[in-house]
Amino acid sequence: MTILVDEKTRVIVQGITGNEGSFHTKRMLEYGTKIVAGVTPGKGGTKIFDIPVYDTVDEAKREHPEADTSIIFVPARFATDAVYEAIDSGLKLVVVITEHIPIHDSIKFITYARSRGTTIIGPNCPGIISPGKSKIGIMPGNVFLQGNVGIASRSGTLTYEISNVLSKNGIGQSTVIGVGGDPVIGISFTEVMKLYENDPQTKALVLIGEIGGDAEERAAKMVEEKAFTKPVVAFVAGKTAPVGKRMGHAGAIITMGSGSYKDKVETLRSVGIKVAETPFEIPKLVKEVLK
Amino acid sequence: MTILVDEKTRVIVQGITGNEGSFHTKRMLEYGTKIVAGVTPGKGGTKIFDIPVYDTVDEAKREHPEADTSIIFVPARFATDAVYEAIDSGLKLVVVITEHIPIHDSIKFITYARSRGTTIIGPNCPGIISPGKSKIGIMPGNVFLQGNVGIASRSGTLTYEISNVLSKNGIGQSTVIGVGGDPVIGISFTEVMKLYENDPQTKALVLIGEIGGDAEERAAKMVEEKAFTKPVVAFVAGKTAPVGKRMGHAGAIITMGSGSYKDKVETLRSVGIKVAETPFEIPKLVKEVLK
Amino acid sequence: MKLFEFEAKEIIRNYGFSIPESILIKKGDDVEKKIKDSGIEPPLAVKSQVLVAGRGKAGGIKLVKTIEEAIETTKALFETPIKGIKPSYILIEKAIPHEKELYVGLVIDRNDRRPLVLASQYGGIDIEEIARTKPESIIRYPIDPFVGLRSYEARLIGKRIGVVGKALGSFERFLLTLYKAFIEYDAELAESNPLAYLDDRVLPLDLRITIDDNSLYRHKDFAKTEKERLGENTEYEIKGHELGLAFVELDGDVGILGNGAGLTMTTMDLVYGFGGKPANFLDMGGGADAEHVKRCVSFLLQYPKAKKIFINMFGGITRADEVAKGIIMALNETGIKKPVVIRLTGTNEEEGRKILEEAGIEVFNDPIEAAKVVVSR
Amino acid sequence: MKLFEFEAKEIIRNYGFSIPESILIKKGDDVEKKIKDSGIEPPLAVKSQVLVAGRGKAGGIKLVKTIEEAIETTKALFETPIKGIKPSYILIEKAIPHEKELYVGLVIDRNDRRPLVLASQYGGIDIEEIARTKPESIIRYPIDPFVGLRSYEARLIGKRIGVVGKALGSFERFLLTLYKAFIEYDAELAESNPLAYLDDRVLPLDLRITIDDNSLYRHKDFAKTEKERLGENTEYEIKGHELGLAFVELDGDVGILGNGAGLTMTTMDLVYGFGGKPANFLDMGGGADAEHVKRCVSFLLQYPKAKKIFINMFGGITRADEVAKGIIMALNETGIKKPVVIRLTGTNEEEGRKILEEAGIEVFNDPIEAAKVVVSR
């Protein structure tokens, strides 16, 4: 088993005819992801990579009732609307790749999604992959290996780097989720951890954090309170980042007296989580905790 | 048993120190209603009729956790806020006497109330009375008699008239609800009927309708579908009202090809409901159906 | 409160939805100069600004092909009553050739307690008529009042009534604009009928917005047209409005005054039942004091259609003694003599009865009896 | 984007919350004339408009008792750097005597995903310091983003931080106004600290609003002050901003370029771990093409603090061959020679490596090794 997505997941791609949308649709198909339909307003009735395109998610869902998941490549100004459309069509999982969505839009659609029982991953995230089963995102598929380590990450490229080094060391992954780099995201570390806790395939967790916010501290608290009981190895990016400057991501900024590297690492270690100094130490630490 | 309110109901009066609020608080107390607190912003710490007054419902509810119902006498411009306050404080029933609340405000607070499990009666209504037990409203208490006929009415004064003539004819009431004269109201005829259907004390229903809207037609449908199985006697005000003119109430207007007296009466009779020509025929019809 | 077409169009123009060039002529303007100065070019639609339904069929809209014709037609329309009402404004718009006409509107669904979009591929006729003749063509789309109308929903609705291609984007923007007006102006109704469906866009040929009277305190921009708006009412309805009374003029001769809308309507019905004909509806409301009752009774005494007056009052919040005092004050102050039949019961009934009887006025307890008496007089 | 105090105050003034009379002096204005012409009367607060925190302590706010003193102080403040920055604007406000100072702010709660009101009876000091020294004094009140802040909630919050009487109504209006600004301007932060608590009202002495950068396309009103706002950044940060680069200046000598914020930060950390010091943070973002990579690399080549450059790239969406092409283009076009260490892996790694090696540039696969090399050079 894996979490959230597997070989049974059926996907609608919103923004499938755009540059990014079509590029990644091709790569997801190559990976084996079951994409059943695409949506681009005004392009209904056409096909791309042999996948039917619809004007609305409503129509796509009516023609493909088995669809349960959407991935969104729509530009930021239209992405919010696309998310509501996905939620209203009853999809259970919506992966929002789009970055630069205004935060007041995000808080509203995340609140709305919760009231409708839809899980949102992102925005501004690389997506989710259950290696060997389904890839719903923009990550390079070849760096992942099927296995029993779950990964939750606030970063994109860094996740590929770490998955790559794990795979090369023979450590496979159950599911890898990039939760997203924005300050407000649909599914958080602790919510992902709840899922991993109940996934029998997942034997350990790698947490890839960043400066800013308190996601790592909340994860530590969950471990402390024994709500998460599997071994955890963590890495936090931004050890040398200055205070008050936004490091690329909107979420990666040390402010309001919180979110510093030092505090995060201390908190994680205080509850027994192993924290790697560099990404390349992670395989060794994972092997230790899995012994 | 009665519906919604009885001798165990504990009431907070919002706007208790205003003209209307204080006048009707006195009369409700005289009737025997258990009023535990009043709220008027800025008057916290005072007392009226020996009832403690608070600045906020939050405080009133904290001091009187047994309070489960609120009645609102706050002027229209502030009434919407008062309703949210009552809902957020976890009260189960909110009776909104205030008239002239903008309809866009009403639809929002009614939607919100539903999501929180609060029942709203009104706005623009005379309130609710379970004779002999509790009166939460502005009706003259002396025209009611404890008994086994439920009343649901869109009108105010007409309800007193009809209750009075029933009482004088020895026909008592279980509960009398004035649902309100606005186009959009918190609890509708059909929702009230669901409650009466399950109330063993209520043996028959008197429905006091008006021109405009389709509340009477929906009630008829419920009878037709046997979702309401007790005998019903109805009266519809506005037989001689012209089309397209608002008759006092915002709700009493015949528009959009619907809401006419004739249609309503025909629909009601078509499902076997007895429709009185004048309010004064009602006791005779009720006696017949109760035989 | 119904907005004039030109007011409704001004709102959506201010929201950035582009509509055809137009000029507004007010009664008393130099029609010729204003039209010529505007530089507007024919063909034009000359439209009488009245608030009654069915304006087109009643001859309130004329298409003209020359400026001279426009001037002539404008002058003529000012003198043409539409369902009894002469306009205070004429709107002259660029006429846009089009083939298809749609219907789209926003109302409050009483039962669902939420905004409802109504849309149909058949525009240009009353929505009631569409509902009767082509009910299956009407799309009903409810809106969550907290979430609002989303762009994708506007597109979905457009698609369902057959809008395609570039025009679909325009329909989406129009419906979002209409929804914005509906919300920001606290409207009970916002509709375009017909909405012209062109190759690349939609255009509201007519536009109607009705503001919820209860929210008028939030929308004071329309005070300047209040007088013209009231022109849609009868003389006495205007007077009643100015006095703040809930008064509706009817065709009979029995003046009616009740407390509470339901009771007042029932009073009308009773009179009618005994063969009388109400001259009006007048609800004194809840909790009226002597002063307000005096105002209502004086109004009916002065209202020429009411040959006799029936006052039906059931005391609850309203006290019978206050009503009695008000009646006496009105009779004394106006000095007008008309048969007045009074039914008084409820709160402070005894005191009220005493006041009236001391002034030599008969008081009934039974409204049926009172109704019979008033009809017979 | 942080708004200047005077911009934030203008917003709430436009929303109808009354704040003390003030005048704004722009660098280059005739200070004397402007102050005298305004007719404003002492006592006055003369406030340097800089966006850094702790302005008061750093000498950026002066109280003056005469017009002459105001003129002198204004001129002096224009020449006084606050934490390294000289202001482009000075705001002169009526000084309002007060005894108590409150804190009230709105932020987005990351965990709750909703707006959060923070309020404390202790204003005038950093909220972080209040949180450290008097955590129990901070009221945290979450707001449902669909329902919004209700009046009664604003009153409740005011009461909880000890506001009573007439001032409570004023606090209610202020917080509702601040919330409106927070929502309508898509703010990440809207706070008043201190908020003066007078007998009958509250007054925002300072007011800070930070707009979410992602929503700036909806808020174009602040373009006119963009240049002055950027004055808060270093010369190269301004240049980077103009080029649309995610660039942050640091104090070391190793220029850093990565793809992805996490990887770029980790690259900085690696350099630091081997004893080096990053000269900057620069994230080329996801899916960069050769042109964008060229822009980034050229920028670092011209950036004097970077004595050497470390490019760390893990191909995913971004293709290694595009990155390689961009690097070559930058080196050729600028003609600037600096040690450049490149780590390249992932999508199209082979093609990228080939392009660089053909140009005689060494490529690493292992970032650790690459980091060691760049530090040693």
mmCIF file of C-alpha atoms in Angstrom, chain D residues 84-334:
data_model
loop_
_atom_site.group_PDB
_atom_site.id
_atom_site.type_symbol
_atom_site.label_atom_id
_atom_site.label_comp_id
_atom_site.label_asym_id
_atom_site.label_seq_id
_atom_site.Cartn_x
_atom_site.Cartn_y
_atom_site.Cartn_z
ATOM 1 C CA GLY D 84 21.494 52.161 6.659
ATOM 2 C CA ILE D 85 18.593 53.639 4.708
ATOM 3 C CA LYS D 86 17.839 57.302 4.085
ATOM 4 C CA PRO D 87 14.122 58.009 3.669
ATOM 5 C CA SER D 88 12.499 59.321 0.495
ATOM 6 C CA TYR D 89 9.475 60.536 2.439
ATOM 7 C CA ILE D 90 8.849 62.140 5.805
ATOM 8 C CA LEU D 91 5.378 62.038 7.355
ATOM 9 C CA ILE D 92 4.459 64.849 9.731
ATOM 10 C CA GLU D 93 1.460 64.137 11.928
ATOM 11 C CA LYS D 94 -0.396 65.924 14.675
ATOM 12 C CA ALA D 95 0.990 64.458 17.887
ATOM 13 C CA ILE D 96 -1.827 63.077 20.032
ATOM 14 C CA PRO D 97 -1.137 62.910 23.765
ATOM 15 C CA HIS D 98 -2.027 59.480 25.097
ATOM 16 C CA GLU D 99 -1.147 57.219 27.960
ATOM 17 C CA LYS D 100 -1.945 53.685 26.907
ATOM 18 C CA GLU D 101 -0.696 51.857 23.843
ATOM 19 C CA LEU D 102 -2.174 48.614 22.456
ATOM 20 C CA TYR D 103 -1.111 46.132 19.821
ATOM 21 C CA VAL D 104 -3.456 44.806 17.157
ATOM 22 C CA GLY D 105 -2.566 42.932 14.004
ATOM 23 C CA LEU D 106 -3.839 40.551 11.362
ATOM 24 C CA VAL D 107 -1.761 37.729 9.933
ATOM 25 C CA ILE D 108 -2.408 34.507 8.058
ATOM 26 C CA ASP D 109 -2.184 31.505 10.331
ATOM 27 C CA ARG D 110 -0.236 28.948 8.270
ATOM 28 C CA ASN D 111 -1.449 26.007 10.266
ATOM 29 C CA ASP D 112 -5.106 26.972 10.552
ATOM 30 C CA ARG D 113 -5.143 28.374 7.009
ATOM 31 C CA ARG D 114 -7.137 31.372 8.055
ATOM 32 C CA PRO D 115 -6.763 35.000 9.058
ATOM 33 C CA LEU D 116 -5.776 35.437 12.671
ATOM 34 C CA VAL D 117 -6.263 38.522 14.818
ATOM 35 C CA LEU D 118 -3.473 39.117 17.297
ATOM 36 C CA ALA D 119 -4.126 41.682 20.004
ATOM 37 C CA SER D 120 -2.467 42.696 23.210
ATOM 38 C CA GLN D 121 -2.908 45.333 25.857
ATOM 39 C CA TYR D 122 0.839 45.941 25.629
ATOM 40 C CA GLY D 123 1.620 47.940 22.504
ATOM 41 C CA GLY D 124 4.627 49.920 21.406
ATOM 42 C CA ILE D 125 7.024 47.003 21.532
ATOM 43 C CA ASP D 126 7.624 44.234 18.995
ATOM 44 C CA ILE D 127 4.958 41.564 18.997
ATOM 45 C CA GLU D 128 7.784 39.023 19.222
ATOM 46 C CA GLU D 129 8.907 40.682 22.409
ATOM 47 C CA ILE D 130 5.377 40.729 23.781
ATOM 48 C CA ALA D 131 5.143 37.042 22.882
ATOM 49 C CA ARG D 132 8.328 36.390 24.815
ATOM 50 C CA THR D 133 7.697 38.505 27.870
ATOM 51 C CA LYS D 134 3.902 38.540 28.208
ATOM 52 C CA PRO D 135 2.590 35.635 26.159
ATOM 53 C CA GLU D 136 -0.601 35.430 28.224
ATOM 54 C CA SER D 137 -1.481 38.977 27.155
ATOM 55 C CA ILE D 138 -1.813 38.018 23.476
ATOM 56 C CA ILE D 139 -5.320 37.286 22.249
ATOM 57 C CA ARG D 140 -5.352 35.005 19.202
ATOM 58 C CA TYR D 141 -8.688 35.075 17.397
ATOM 59 C CA PRO D 142 -9.095 33.072 14.162
ATOM 60 C CA ILE D 143 -11.456 34.304 11.433
ATOM 61 C CA ASP D 144 -13.459 32.152 9.032
ATOM 62 C CA PRO D 145 -12.301 33.451 5.630
ATOM 63 C CA PHE D 146 -15.760 33.010 4.108
ATOM 64 C CA VAL D 147 -17.688 34.645 6.923
ATOM 65 C CA GLY D 148 -15.190 37.406 7.680
ATOM 66 C CA LEU D 149 -14.721 39.387 10.874
ATOM 67 C CA ARG D 150 -18.021 40.309 12.521
ATOM 68 C CA SER D 151 -18.576 43.496 14.534
ATOM 69 C CA TYR D 152 -19.320 41.542 17.655
ATOM 70 C CA GLU D 153 -16.009 39.707 17.328
ATOM 71 C CA ALA D 154 -14.124 42.985 17.031
ATOM 72 C CA ARG D 155 -15.827 44.156 20.232
ATOM 73 C CA LEU D 156 -15.091 40.869 21.970
ATOM 74 C CA ILE D 157 -11.387 41.174 21.112
ATOM 75 C CA GLY D 158 -11.335 44.788 22.278
ATOM 76 C CA LYS D 159 -12.908 43.847 25.585
ATOM 77 C CA ARG D 160 -10.409 41.066 26.104
ATOM 78 C CA ILE D 161 -7.481 43.488 25.859
ATOM 79 C CA GLY D 162 -9.168 45.858 28.261
ATOM 80 C CA VAL D 163 -10.805 48.434 25.991
ATOM 81 C CA VAL D 164 -13.985 49.825 27.562
ATOM 82 C CA GLY D 165 -16.647 52.473 27.124
ATOM 83 C CA LYS D 166 -16.743 54.736 24.093
ATOM 84 C CA ALA D 167 -13.285 53.655 22.966
ATOM 85 C CA LEU D 168 -14.625 50.119 22.477
ATOM 86 C CA GLY D 169 -16.851 51.286 19.622
ATOM 87 C CA SER D 170 -13.861 53.014 18.076
ATOM 88 C CA PHE D 171 -11.723 49.885 18.494
ATOM 89 C CA GLU D 172 -14.485 47.865 16.821
ATOM 90 C CA ARG D 173 -14.526 50.245 13.847
ATOM 91 C CA PHE D 174 -10.746 50.298 13.648
ATOM 92 C CA LEU D 175 -10.377 46.529 13.652
ATOM 93 C CA LEU D 176 -13.145 46.115 11.059
ATOM 94 C CA THR D 177 -11.386 48.726 8.910
ATOM 95 C CA LEU D 178 -8.039 46.996 9.331
ATOM 96 C CA TYR D 179 -9.640 43.675 8.399
ATOM 97 C CA LYS D 180 -11.193 45.230 5.322
ATOM 98 C CA ALA D 181 -7.757 46.513 4.264
ATOM 99 C CA PHE D 182 -6.239 43.102 5.041
ATOM 100 C CA ILE D 183 -8.733 41.369 2.742
ATOM 101 C CA GLU D 184 -9.092 43.933 -0.031
ATOM 102 C CA TYR D 185 -5.344 44.471 -0.315
ATOM 103 C CA ASP D 186 -4.494 40.752 -0.043
ATOM 104 C CA ALA D 187 -2.269 41.454 2.917
ATOM 105 C CA GLU D 188 0.007 38.990 4.658
ATOM 106 C CA LEU D 189 0.225 41.401 7.555
ATOM 107 C CA ALA D 190 -1.758 44.427 8.674
ATOM 108 C CA GLU D 191 -0.892 45.755 12.091
ATOM 109 C CA SER D 192 -0.988 48.833 14.217
ATOM 110 C CA ASN D 193 1.701 49.053 16.826
ATOM 111 C CA PRO D 194 1.264 51.094 18.796
ATOM 112 C CA LEU D 195 -2.455 51.723 18.697
ATOM 113 C CA ALA D 196 -3.073 54.651 21.054
ATOM 114 C CA TYR D 197 -5.920 54.074 23.521
ATOM 115 C CA LEU D 198 -7.529 57.408 24.392
ATOM 116 C CA ASP D 199 -10.583 58.068 26.540
ATOM 117 C CA ASP D 200 -13.079 57.960 23.720
ATOM 118 C CA ARG D 201 -11.280 56.306 20.802
ATOM 119 C CA VAL D 202 -8.290 54.437 19.509
ATOM 120 C CA LEU D 203 -5.754 55.830 17.015
ATOM 121 C CA PRO D 204 -3.176 53.955 14.973
ATOM 122 C CA LEU D 205 0.096 55.743 15.695
ATOM 123 C CA ASP D 206 1.929 53.355 13.418
ATOM 124 C CA LEU D 207 0.384 51.190 10.744
ATOM 125 C CA ARG D 208 2.065 48.519 8.658
ATOM 126 C CA ILE D 209 0.587 46.599 5.766
ATOM 127 C CA THR D 210 2.460 43.983 3.755
ATOM 128 C CA ILE D 211 0.830 42.900 0.506
ATOM 129 C CA ASP D 212 1.257 39.320 -0.675
ATOM 130 C CA ASP D 213 3.586 39.595 -3.695
ATOM 131 C CA ASN D 214 1.571 36.960 -5.542
ATOM 132 C CA SER D 215 -1.428 39.264 -5.556
ATOM 133 C CA LEU D 216 0.322 42.405 -6.764
ATOM 134 C CA TYR D 217 -1.340 42.100 -10.154
ATOM 135 C CA ARG D 218 -4.573 43.030 -8.362
ATOM 136 C CA HIS D 219 -2.983 46.058 -6.644
ATOM 137 C CA LYS D 220 -1.245 48.308 -9.080
ATOM 138 C CA ASP D 221 -1.738 51.519 -7.097
ATOM 139 C CA PHE D 222 1.677 51.331 -5.487
ATOM 140 C CA ALA D 223 3.809 51.389 -8.610
ATOM 141 C CA LYS D 224 4.520 55.096 -8.080
ATOM 142 C CA THR D 225 6.404 54.379 -4.869
ATOM 143 C CA GLU D 226 8.150 51.266 -6.168
ATOM 144 C CA LYS D 227 11.484 52.981 -6.642
ATOM 145 C CA GLU D 228 11.529 54.362 -3.107
ATOM 146 C CA ARG D 229 10.429 50.999 -1.750
ATOM 147 C CA LEU D 230 13.319 49.293 -3.504
ATOM 148 C CA GLY D 231 15.620 51.789 -1.839
ATOM 149 C CA GLU D 232 15.325 49.426 1.112
ATOM 150 C CA ASN D 233 17.288 46.819 -0.817
ATOM 151 C CA THR D 234 20.948 46.754 -1.822
ATOM 152 C CA GLU D 235 22.071 47.951 -5.245
ATOM 153 C CA TYR D 236 22.366 44.415 -6.565
ATOM 154 C CA GLU D 237 19.086 43.296 -5.063
ATOM 155 C CA ILE D 238 17.450 46.153 -6.948
ATOM 156 C CA LYS D 239 19.162 45.072 -10.153
ATOM 157 C CA GLY D 240 18.107 41.491 -9.535
ATOM 158 C CA HIS D 241 14.523 42.622 -8.881
ATOM 159 C CA GLU D 242 14.514 44.557 -12.141
ATOM 160 C CA LEU D 243 15.669 41.442 -13.979
ATOM 161 C CA GLY D 244 12.995 39.392 -12.225
ATOM 162 C CA LEU D 245 15.513 37.238 -10.361
ATOM 163 C CA ALA D 246 15.019 35.590 -6.952
ATOM 164 C CA PHE D 247 18.255 37.113 -5.658
ATOM 165 C CA VAL D 248 19.302 37.829 -2.076
ATOM 166 C CA GLU D 249 22.631 39.481 -1.266
ATOM 167 C CA LEU D 250 24.840 37.882 1.394
ATOM 168 C CA ASP D 251 28.225 38.715 2.865
ATOM 169 C CA GLY D 252 30.550 36.005 1.496
ATOM 170 C CA ASP D 253 32.452 35.549 -1.732
ATOM 171 C CA VAL D 254 30.972 32.401 -3.317
ATOM 172 C CA GLY D 255 28.279 33.200 -5.874
ATOM 173 C CA ILE D 256 25.500 30.614 -5.647
ATOM 174 C CA LEU D 257 23.083 29.545 -8.346
ATOM 175 C CA GLY D 258 20.710 26.625 -7.915
ATOM 176 C CA ASN D 259 17.441 25.416 -9.344
ATOM 177 C CA GLY D 260 14.764 25.352 -6.688
ATOM 178 C CA ALA D 261 14.773 27.275 -3.411
ATOM 179 C CA GLY D 262 15.452 24.228 -1.224
ATOM 180 C CA LEU D 263 18.359 23.039 -3.327
ATOM 181 C CA THR D 264 19.796 26.541 -3.567
ATOM 182 C CA MET D 265 19.666 26.989 0.201
ATOM 183 C CA THR D 266 21.213 23.560 0.630
ATOM 184 C CA THR D 267 23.970 24.582 -1.773
ATOM 185 C CA MET D 268 24.664 27.606 0.426
ATOM 186 C CA ASP D 269 24.698 25.338 3.466
ATOM 187 C CA LEU D 270 27.167 22.935 1.787
ATOM 188 C CA VAL D 271 29.556 25.764 0.894
ATOM 189 C CA TYR D 272 29.301 27.043 4.438
ATOM 190 C CA GLY D 273 29.885 23.525 5.759
ATOM 191 C CA PHE D 274 33.250 23.353 3.994
ATOM 192 C CA GLY D 275 34.341 26.721 5.328
ATOM 193 C CA GLY D 276 33.201 28.887 2.442
ATOM 194 C CA LYS D 277 30.879 31.893 2.579
ATOM 195 C CA PRO D 278 28.038 32.405 0.098
ATOM 196 C CA ALA D 279 27.915 35.818 -1.577
ATOM 197 C CA ASN D 280 24.243 35.428 -2.449
ATOM 198 C CA PHE D 281 21.168 33.288 -2.883
ATOM 199 C CA LEU D 282 19.969 32.957 -6.465
ATOM 200 C CA ASP D 283 17.311 30.462 -7.518
ATOM 201 C CA MET D 284 16.863 30.045 -11.262
ATOM 202 C CA GLY D 285 13.444 28.519 -10.532
ATOM 203 C CA GLY D 286 11.812 25.554 -12.206
ATOM 204 C CA GLY D 287 11.978 24.865 -15.932
ATOM 205 C CA ALA D 288 14.533 27.606 -16.734
ATOM 206 C CA ASP D 289 15.574 27.782 -20.386
ATOM 207 C CA ALA D 290 19.029 28.706 -21.707
ATOM 208 C CA GLU D 291 18.077 32.378 -21.957
ATOM 209 C CA HIS D 292 17.058 32.596 -18.299
ATOM 210 C CA VAL D 293 20.132 30.662 -17.170
ATOM 211 C CA LYS D 294 22.294 33.053 -19.183
ATOM 212 C CA ARG D 295 20.645 35.975 -17.383
ATOM 213 C CA CYS D 296 21.329 34.430 -13.980
ATOM 214 C CA VAL D 297 24.938 33.480 -14.701
ATOM 215 C CA SER D 298 25.737 36.841 -16.321
ATOM 216 C CA PHE D 299 24.311 38.542 -13.274
ATOM 217 C CA LEU D 300 26.626 36.594 -10.959
ATOM 218 C CA LEU D 301 29.620 37.166 -13.221
ATOM 219 C CA GLN D 302 29.005 40.908 -12.959
ATOM 220 C CA TYR D 303 28.208 40.814 -9.250
ATOM 221 C CA PRO D 304 31.452 41.992 -7.635
ATOM 222 C CA LYS D 305 30.977 40.227 -4.272
ATOM 223 C CA ALA D 306 31.038 36.839 -6.020
ATOM 224 C CA LYS D 307 34.732 36.064 -6.486
ATOM 225 C CA LYS D 308 33.854 32.577 -7.714
ATOM 226 C CA ILE D 309 30.628 30.888 -8.713
ATOM 227 C CA PHE D 310 29.027 27.590 -7.758
ATOM 228 C CA ILE D 311 26.215 26.353 -9.987
ATOM 229 C CA ASN D 312 24.311 23.408 -8.548
ATOM 230 C CA MET D 313 21.638 21.968 -10.770
ATOM 231 C CA PHE D 314 19.499 18.871 -10.425
ATOM 232 C CA GLY D 315 17.564 18.356 -13.637
ATOM 233 C CA GLY D 316 13.896 17.640 -13.295
ATOM 234 C CA ILE D 317 11.679 20.013 -15.204
ATOM 235 C CA THR D 318 14.840 21.963 -15.879
ATOM 236 C CA ARG D 319 17.004 20.323 -18.517
ATOM 237 C CA ALA D 320 20.772 20.087 -18.008
ATOM 238 C CA ASP D 321 21.494 20.870 -21.681
ATOM 239 C CA GLU D 322 19.569 24.136 -21.454
ATOM 240 C CA VAL D 323 21.496 25.070 -18.340
ATOM 241 C CA ALA D 324 24.801 24.212 -20.007
ATOM 242 C CA LYS D 325 23.918 26.316 -23.027
ATOM 243 C CA GLY D 326 22.982 29.241 -20.810
ATOM 244 C CA ILE D 327 26.273 29.040 -18.934
ATOM 245 C CA ILE D 328 28.305 29.062 -22.140
ATOM 246 C CA MET D 329 26.308 31.983 -23.499
ATOM 247 C CA ALA D 330 26.879 33.990 -20.311
ATOM 248 C CA LEU D 331 30.617 33.335 -20.263
ATOM 249 C CA ASN D 332 30.958 34.292 -23.920
ATOM 250 C CA GLU D 333 28.741 37.362 -23.803
ATOM 251 C CA THR D 334 30.135 38.927 -20.642
#
